[in-house]
mmCIF file of C-alpha atoms in Angstrom:
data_model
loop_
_atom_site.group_PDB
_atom_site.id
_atom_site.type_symbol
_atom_site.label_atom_id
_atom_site.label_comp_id
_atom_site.label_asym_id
_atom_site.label_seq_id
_atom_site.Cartn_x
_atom_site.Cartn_y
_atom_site.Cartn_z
ATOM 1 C CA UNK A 2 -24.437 94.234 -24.877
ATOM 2 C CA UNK A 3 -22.317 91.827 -23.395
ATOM 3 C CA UNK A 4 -24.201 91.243 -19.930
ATOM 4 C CA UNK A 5 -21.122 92.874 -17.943
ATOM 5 C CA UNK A 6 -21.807 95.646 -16.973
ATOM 6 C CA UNK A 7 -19.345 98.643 -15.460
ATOM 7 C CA UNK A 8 -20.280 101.853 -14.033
ATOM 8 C CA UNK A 9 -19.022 104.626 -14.284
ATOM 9 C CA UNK A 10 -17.868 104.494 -17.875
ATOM 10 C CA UNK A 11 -16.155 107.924 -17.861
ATOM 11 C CA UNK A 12 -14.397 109.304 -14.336
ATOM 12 C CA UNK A 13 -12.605 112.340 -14.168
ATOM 13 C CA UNK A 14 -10.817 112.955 -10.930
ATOM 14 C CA UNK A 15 -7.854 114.575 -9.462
ATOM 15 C CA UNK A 16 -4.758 113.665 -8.493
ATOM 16 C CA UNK A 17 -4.769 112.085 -4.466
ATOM 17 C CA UNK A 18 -8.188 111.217 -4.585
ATOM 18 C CA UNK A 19 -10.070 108.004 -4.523
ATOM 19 C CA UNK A 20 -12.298 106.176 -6.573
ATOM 20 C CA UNK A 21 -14.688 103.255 -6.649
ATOM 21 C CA UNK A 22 -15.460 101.453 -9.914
ATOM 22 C CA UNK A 23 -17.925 98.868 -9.955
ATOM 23 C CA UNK A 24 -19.210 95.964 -11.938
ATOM 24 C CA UNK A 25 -22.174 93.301 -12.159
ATOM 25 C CA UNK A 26 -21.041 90.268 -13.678
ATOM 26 C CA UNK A 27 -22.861 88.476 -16.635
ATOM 27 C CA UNK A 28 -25.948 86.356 -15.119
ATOM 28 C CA UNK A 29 -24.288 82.790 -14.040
ATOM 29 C CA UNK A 30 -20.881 84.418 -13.840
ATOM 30 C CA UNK A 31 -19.362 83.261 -10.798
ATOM 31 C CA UNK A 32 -15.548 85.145 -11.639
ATOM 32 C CA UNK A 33 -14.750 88.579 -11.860
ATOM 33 C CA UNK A 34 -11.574 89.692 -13.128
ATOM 34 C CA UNK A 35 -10.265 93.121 -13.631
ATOM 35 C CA UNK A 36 -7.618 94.436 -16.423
ATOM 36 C CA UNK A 37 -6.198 97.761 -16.791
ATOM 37 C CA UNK A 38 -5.612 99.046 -20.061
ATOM 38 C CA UNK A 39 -3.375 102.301 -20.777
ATOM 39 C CA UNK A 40 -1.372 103.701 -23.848
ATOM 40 C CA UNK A 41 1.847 102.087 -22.885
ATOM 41 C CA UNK A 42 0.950 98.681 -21.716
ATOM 42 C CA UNK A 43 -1.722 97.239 -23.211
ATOM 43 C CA UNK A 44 -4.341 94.580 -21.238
ATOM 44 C CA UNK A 45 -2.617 94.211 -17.936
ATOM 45 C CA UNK A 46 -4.236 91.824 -15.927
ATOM 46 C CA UNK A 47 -4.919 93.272 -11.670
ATOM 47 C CA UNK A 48 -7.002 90.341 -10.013
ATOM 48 C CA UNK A 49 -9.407 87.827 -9.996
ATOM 49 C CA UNK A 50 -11.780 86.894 -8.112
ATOM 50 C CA UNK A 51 -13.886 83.673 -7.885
ATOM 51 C CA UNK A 52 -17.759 83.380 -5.479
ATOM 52 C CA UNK A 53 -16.078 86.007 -3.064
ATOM 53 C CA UNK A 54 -12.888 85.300 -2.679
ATOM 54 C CA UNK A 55 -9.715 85.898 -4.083
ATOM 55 C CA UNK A 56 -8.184 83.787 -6.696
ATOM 56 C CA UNK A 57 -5.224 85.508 -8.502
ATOM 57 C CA UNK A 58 -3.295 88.514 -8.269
ATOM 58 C CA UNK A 59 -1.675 90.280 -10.809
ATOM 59 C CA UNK A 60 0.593 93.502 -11.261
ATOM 60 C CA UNK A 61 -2.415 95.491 -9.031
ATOM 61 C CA UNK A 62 -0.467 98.182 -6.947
ATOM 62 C CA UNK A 63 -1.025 98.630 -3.265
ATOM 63 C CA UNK A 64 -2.795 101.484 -4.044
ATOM 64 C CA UNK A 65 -5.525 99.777 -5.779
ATOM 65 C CA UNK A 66 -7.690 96.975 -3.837
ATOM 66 C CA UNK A 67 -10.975 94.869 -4.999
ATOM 67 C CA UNK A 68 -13.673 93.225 -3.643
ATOM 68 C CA UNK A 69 -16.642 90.611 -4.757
ATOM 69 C CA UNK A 70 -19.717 90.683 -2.738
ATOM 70 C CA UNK A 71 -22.386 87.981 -1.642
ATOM 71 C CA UNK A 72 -24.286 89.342 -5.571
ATOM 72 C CA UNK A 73 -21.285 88.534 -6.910
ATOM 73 C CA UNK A 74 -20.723 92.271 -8.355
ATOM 74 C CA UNK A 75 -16.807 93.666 -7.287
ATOM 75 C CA UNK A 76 -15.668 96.811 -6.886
ATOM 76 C CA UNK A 77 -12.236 98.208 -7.489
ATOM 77 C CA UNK A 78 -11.073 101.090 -5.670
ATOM 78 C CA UNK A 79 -8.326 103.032 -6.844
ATOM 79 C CA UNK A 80 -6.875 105.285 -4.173
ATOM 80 C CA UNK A 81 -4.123 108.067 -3.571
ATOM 81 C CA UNK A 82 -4.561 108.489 -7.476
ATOM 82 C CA UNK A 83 -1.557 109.679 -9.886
ATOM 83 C CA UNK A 84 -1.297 110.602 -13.426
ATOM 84 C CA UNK A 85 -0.318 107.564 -14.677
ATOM 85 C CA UNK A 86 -3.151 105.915 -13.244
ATOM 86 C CA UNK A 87 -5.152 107.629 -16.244
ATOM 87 C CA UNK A 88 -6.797 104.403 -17.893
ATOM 88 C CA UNK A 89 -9.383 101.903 -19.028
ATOM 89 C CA UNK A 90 -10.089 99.693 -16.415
ATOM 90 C CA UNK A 91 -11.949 96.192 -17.457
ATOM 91 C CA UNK A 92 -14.181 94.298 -16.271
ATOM 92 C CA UNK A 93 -14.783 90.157 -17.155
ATOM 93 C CA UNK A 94 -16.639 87.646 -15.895
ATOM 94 C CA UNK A 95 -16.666 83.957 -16.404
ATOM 95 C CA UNK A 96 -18.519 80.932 -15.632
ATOM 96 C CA UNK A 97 -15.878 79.107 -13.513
ATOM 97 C CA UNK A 98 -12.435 79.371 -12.418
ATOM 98 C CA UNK A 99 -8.905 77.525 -12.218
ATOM 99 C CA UNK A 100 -9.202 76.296 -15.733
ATOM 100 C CA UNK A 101 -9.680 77.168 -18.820
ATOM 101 C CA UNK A 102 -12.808 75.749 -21.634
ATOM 102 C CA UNK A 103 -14.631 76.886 -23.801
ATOM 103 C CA UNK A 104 -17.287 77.256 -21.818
ATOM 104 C CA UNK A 105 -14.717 79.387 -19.166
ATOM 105 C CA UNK A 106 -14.389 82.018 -21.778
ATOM 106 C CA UNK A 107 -13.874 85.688 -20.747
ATOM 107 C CA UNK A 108 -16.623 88.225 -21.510
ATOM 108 C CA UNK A 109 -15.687 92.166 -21.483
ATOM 109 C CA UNK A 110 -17.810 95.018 -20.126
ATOM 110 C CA UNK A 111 -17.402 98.268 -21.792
ATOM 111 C CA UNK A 112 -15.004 99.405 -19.529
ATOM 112 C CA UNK A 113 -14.352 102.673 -17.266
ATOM 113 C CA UNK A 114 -12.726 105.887 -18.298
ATOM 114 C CA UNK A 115 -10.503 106.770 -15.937
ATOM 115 C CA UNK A 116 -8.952 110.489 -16.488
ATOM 116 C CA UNK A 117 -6.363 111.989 -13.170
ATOM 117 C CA UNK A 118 -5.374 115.367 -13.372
ATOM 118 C CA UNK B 16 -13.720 100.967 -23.934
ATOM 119 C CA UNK B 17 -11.796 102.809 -26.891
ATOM 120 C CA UNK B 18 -9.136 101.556 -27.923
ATOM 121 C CA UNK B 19 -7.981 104.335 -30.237
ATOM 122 C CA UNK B 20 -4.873 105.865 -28.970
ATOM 123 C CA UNK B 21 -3.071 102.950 -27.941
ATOM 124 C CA UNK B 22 0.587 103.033 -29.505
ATOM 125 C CA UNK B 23 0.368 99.630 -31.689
ATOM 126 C CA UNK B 24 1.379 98.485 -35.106
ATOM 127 C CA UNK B 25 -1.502 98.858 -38.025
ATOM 128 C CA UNK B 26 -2.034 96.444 -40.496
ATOM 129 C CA UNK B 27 -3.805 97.958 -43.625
ATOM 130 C CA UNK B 28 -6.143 95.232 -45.842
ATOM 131 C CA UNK B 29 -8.038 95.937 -48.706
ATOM 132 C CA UNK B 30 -11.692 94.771 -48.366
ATOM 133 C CA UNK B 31 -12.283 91.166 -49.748
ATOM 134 C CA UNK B 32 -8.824 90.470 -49.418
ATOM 135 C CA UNK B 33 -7.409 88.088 -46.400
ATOM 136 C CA UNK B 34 -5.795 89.336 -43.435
ATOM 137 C CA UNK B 35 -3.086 87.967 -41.466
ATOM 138 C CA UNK B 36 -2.513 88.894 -37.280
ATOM 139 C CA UNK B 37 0.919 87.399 -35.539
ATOM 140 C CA UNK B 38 1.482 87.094 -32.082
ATOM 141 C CA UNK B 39 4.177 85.796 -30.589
ATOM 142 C CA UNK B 40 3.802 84.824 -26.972
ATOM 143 C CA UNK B 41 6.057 83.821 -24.196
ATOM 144 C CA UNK B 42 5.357 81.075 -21.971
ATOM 145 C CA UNK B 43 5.836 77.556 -23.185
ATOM 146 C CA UNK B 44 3.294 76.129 -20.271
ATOM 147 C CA UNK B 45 0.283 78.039 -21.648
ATOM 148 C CA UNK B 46 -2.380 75.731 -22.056
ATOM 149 C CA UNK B 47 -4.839 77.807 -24.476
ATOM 150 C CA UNK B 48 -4.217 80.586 -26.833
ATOM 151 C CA UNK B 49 -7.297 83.548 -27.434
ATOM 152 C CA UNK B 50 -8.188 85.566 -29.700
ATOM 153 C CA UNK B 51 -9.717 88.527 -29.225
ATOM 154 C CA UNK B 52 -11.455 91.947 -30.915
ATOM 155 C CA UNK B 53 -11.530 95.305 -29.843
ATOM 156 C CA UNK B 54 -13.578 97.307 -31.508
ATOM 157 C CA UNK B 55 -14.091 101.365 -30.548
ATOM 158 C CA UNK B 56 -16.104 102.014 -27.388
ATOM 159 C CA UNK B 57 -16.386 98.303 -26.414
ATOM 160 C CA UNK B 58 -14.465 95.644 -24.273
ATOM 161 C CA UNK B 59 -12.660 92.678 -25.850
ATOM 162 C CA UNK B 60 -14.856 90.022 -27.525
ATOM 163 C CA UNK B 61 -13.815 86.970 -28.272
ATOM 164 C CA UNK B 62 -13.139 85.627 -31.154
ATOM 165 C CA UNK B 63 -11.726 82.171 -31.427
ATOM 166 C CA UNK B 64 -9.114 79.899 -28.936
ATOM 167 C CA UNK B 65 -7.078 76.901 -29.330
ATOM 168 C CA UNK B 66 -5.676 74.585 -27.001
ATOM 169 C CA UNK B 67 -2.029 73.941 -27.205
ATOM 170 C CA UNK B 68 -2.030 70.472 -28.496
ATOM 171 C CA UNK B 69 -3.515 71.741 -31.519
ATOM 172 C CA UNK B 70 -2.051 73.665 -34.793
ATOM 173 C CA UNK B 71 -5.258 74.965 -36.242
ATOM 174 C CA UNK B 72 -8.889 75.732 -35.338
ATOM 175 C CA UNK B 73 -11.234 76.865 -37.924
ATOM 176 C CA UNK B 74 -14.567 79.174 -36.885
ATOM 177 C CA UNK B 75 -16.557 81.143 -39.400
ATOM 178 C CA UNK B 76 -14.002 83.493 -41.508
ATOM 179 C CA UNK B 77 -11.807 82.764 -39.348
ATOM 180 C CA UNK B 78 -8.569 80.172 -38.555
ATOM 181 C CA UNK B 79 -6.270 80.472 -35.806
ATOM 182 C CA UNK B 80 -2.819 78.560 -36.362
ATOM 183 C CA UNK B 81 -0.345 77.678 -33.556
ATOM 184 C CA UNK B 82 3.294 77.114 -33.932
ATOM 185 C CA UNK B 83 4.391 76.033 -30.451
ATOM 186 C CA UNK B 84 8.184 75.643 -31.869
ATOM 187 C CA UNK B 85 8.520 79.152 -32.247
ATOM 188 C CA UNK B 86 6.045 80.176 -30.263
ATOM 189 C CA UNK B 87 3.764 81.445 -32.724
ATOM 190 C CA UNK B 88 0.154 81.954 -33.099
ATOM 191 C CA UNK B 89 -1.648 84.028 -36.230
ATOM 192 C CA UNK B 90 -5.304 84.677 -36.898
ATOM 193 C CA UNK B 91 -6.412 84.504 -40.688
ATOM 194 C CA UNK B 92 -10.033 86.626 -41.360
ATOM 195 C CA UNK B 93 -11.382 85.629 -44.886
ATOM 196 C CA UNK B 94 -12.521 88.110 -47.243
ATOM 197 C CA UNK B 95 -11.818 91.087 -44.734
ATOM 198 C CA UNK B 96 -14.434 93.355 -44.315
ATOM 199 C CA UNK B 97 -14.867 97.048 -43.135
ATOM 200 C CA UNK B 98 -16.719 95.299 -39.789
ATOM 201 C CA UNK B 99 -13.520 93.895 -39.296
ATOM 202 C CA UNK B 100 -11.582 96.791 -38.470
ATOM 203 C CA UNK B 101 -10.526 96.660 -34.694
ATOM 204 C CA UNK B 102 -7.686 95.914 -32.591
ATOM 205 C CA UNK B 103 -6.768 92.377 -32.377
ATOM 206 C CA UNK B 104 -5.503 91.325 -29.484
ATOM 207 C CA UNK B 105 -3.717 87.008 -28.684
ATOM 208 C CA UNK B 106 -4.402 85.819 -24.949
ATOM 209 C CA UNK B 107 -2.636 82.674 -23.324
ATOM 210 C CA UNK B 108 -4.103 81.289 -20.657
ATOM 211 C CA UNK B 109 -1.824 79.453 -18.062
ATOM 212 C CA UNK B 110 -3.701 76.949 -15.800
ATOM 213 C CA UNK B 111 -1.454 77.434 -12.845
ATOM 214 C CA UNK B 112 -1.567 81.196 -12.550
ATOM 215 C CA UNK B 113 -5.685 81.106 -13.450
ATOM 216 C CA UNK B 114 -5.200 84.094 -15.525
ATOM 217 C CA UNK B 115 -5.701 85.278 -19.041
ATOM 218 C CA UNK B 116 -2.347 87.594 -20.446
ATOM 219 C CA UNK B 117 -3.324 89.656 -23.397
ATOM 220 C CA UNK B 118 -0.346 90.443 -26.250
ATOM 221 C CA UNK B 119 0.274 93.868 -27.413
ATOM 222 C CA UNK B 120 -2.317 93.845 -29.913
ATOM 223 C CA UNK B 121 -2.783 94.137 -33.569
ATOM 224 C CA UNK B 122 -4.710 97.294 -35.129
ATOM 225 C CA UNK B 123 -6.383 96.093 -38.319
ATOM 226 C CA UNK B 124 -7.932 98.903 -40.495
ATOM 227 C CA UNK B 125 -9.703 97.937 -43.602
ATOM 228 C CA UNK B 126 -9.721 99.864 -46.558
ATOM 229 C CA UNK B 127 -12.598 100.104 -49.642
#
């Protein structure tokens, strides 16, 4: 167990619709990041946040938004759902942000099954 | 967190024997290189980083080398074995984006 944890870890859904994936950091873990990983394209990295706010941004479509709340757990909602939005979907948490250390090290929830069709 | 299905090369070891992952990455400013594993039904761990002003880092079984000339970075794993068999994926980490931007990945399968 890596101390992130993501719920749901399998989704199935249909196209149009909207869901809400969520995630508790690891205890201390002030970041939250959140990758997307399908067949095609590997790890691809949708946004990070850092104590609440919003730190970096990545290839995340409009479609898709996130939040982190005062508990520091985020959400990612996916909305207006296509096919190709069929994917893992990450979650990682870190101690700090804006650099990187050893001790800034990523650590990887089990991830969400994501399945549109 | 399965990895299985993803479209990526395989390397096939024989256990006991080393095994040798490349990556080649992109951006010349990245200030640390990561890698990590991938094993069926989890997230990425990590394994081992180095920072870029360094050519090799040693960890247990394991040695990551960094050729910044050609933009080159390999993980070694001594005397493979079957626990090793995952998908290997490099990470650089640029300080002025604040992000971490995984490779392709590596599938490693280990064979008795």
């Amino acid at each position: 167990d890596s101390g992130v944890t993501q719920t749901p870890k399998h989704l199935i859904t249909a196209t149009g619709q909207r869901v809400t994936l969520r995630c508790s950091p690891r205890s201390g873990d002030l970041s939250v990041y959140w990758y997307q990983q399908s067949l095609d394209q590997g790890l691809q990295f949708l946004i990070q946040y850092y104590n609440g706010e919003e730190r970096a941004k990545g290839n995340i479509l409009e479609r898709f938004s996130a939040q982190q709340f005062p508990d520091l757990h985020s959400e990612l909602n996916l909305s207006s759902l296509e096919l190709g939005d069929s994917a893992l979907y990450f979650c990682a948490s870190s101690v700090a942000t804006g650099g990187y250390s050893g001790a800034n090290v990523l650590t990887f929830g089990a991830g969400s099954r994501l399945t549109v069709l | 967190g399965e990895s299985v299905g993803l479209h990526l090369p395989t390397l096939s070891v024989q256990e006991g024997d080393n095994s040798i992952i490349n990556c080649a990455y992109s951006n010349s400013a990245s200030d640390y290189f990561i890698w990590y594993k991938q094993e069926s039904g989890k997230g990425p761990q990590f394994i081992i980083d180095i920072r870029s002003n360094m050519d090799k880092r040693q960890g247990q079984r394991v040695t990551v080398l960094l050729n910044k000339t050609v933009k080159h970075l390999s993980l070694q794993i001594a005397a493979t074995q079957p626990g090793d068999s995952a998908v290997y994926f490099c990470a650089e980490f640029t300080g002025t984006a604040s992000k971490l931007t995984f490779g392709t990945g590596t599938r490693l399968q280990v064979t008795l």
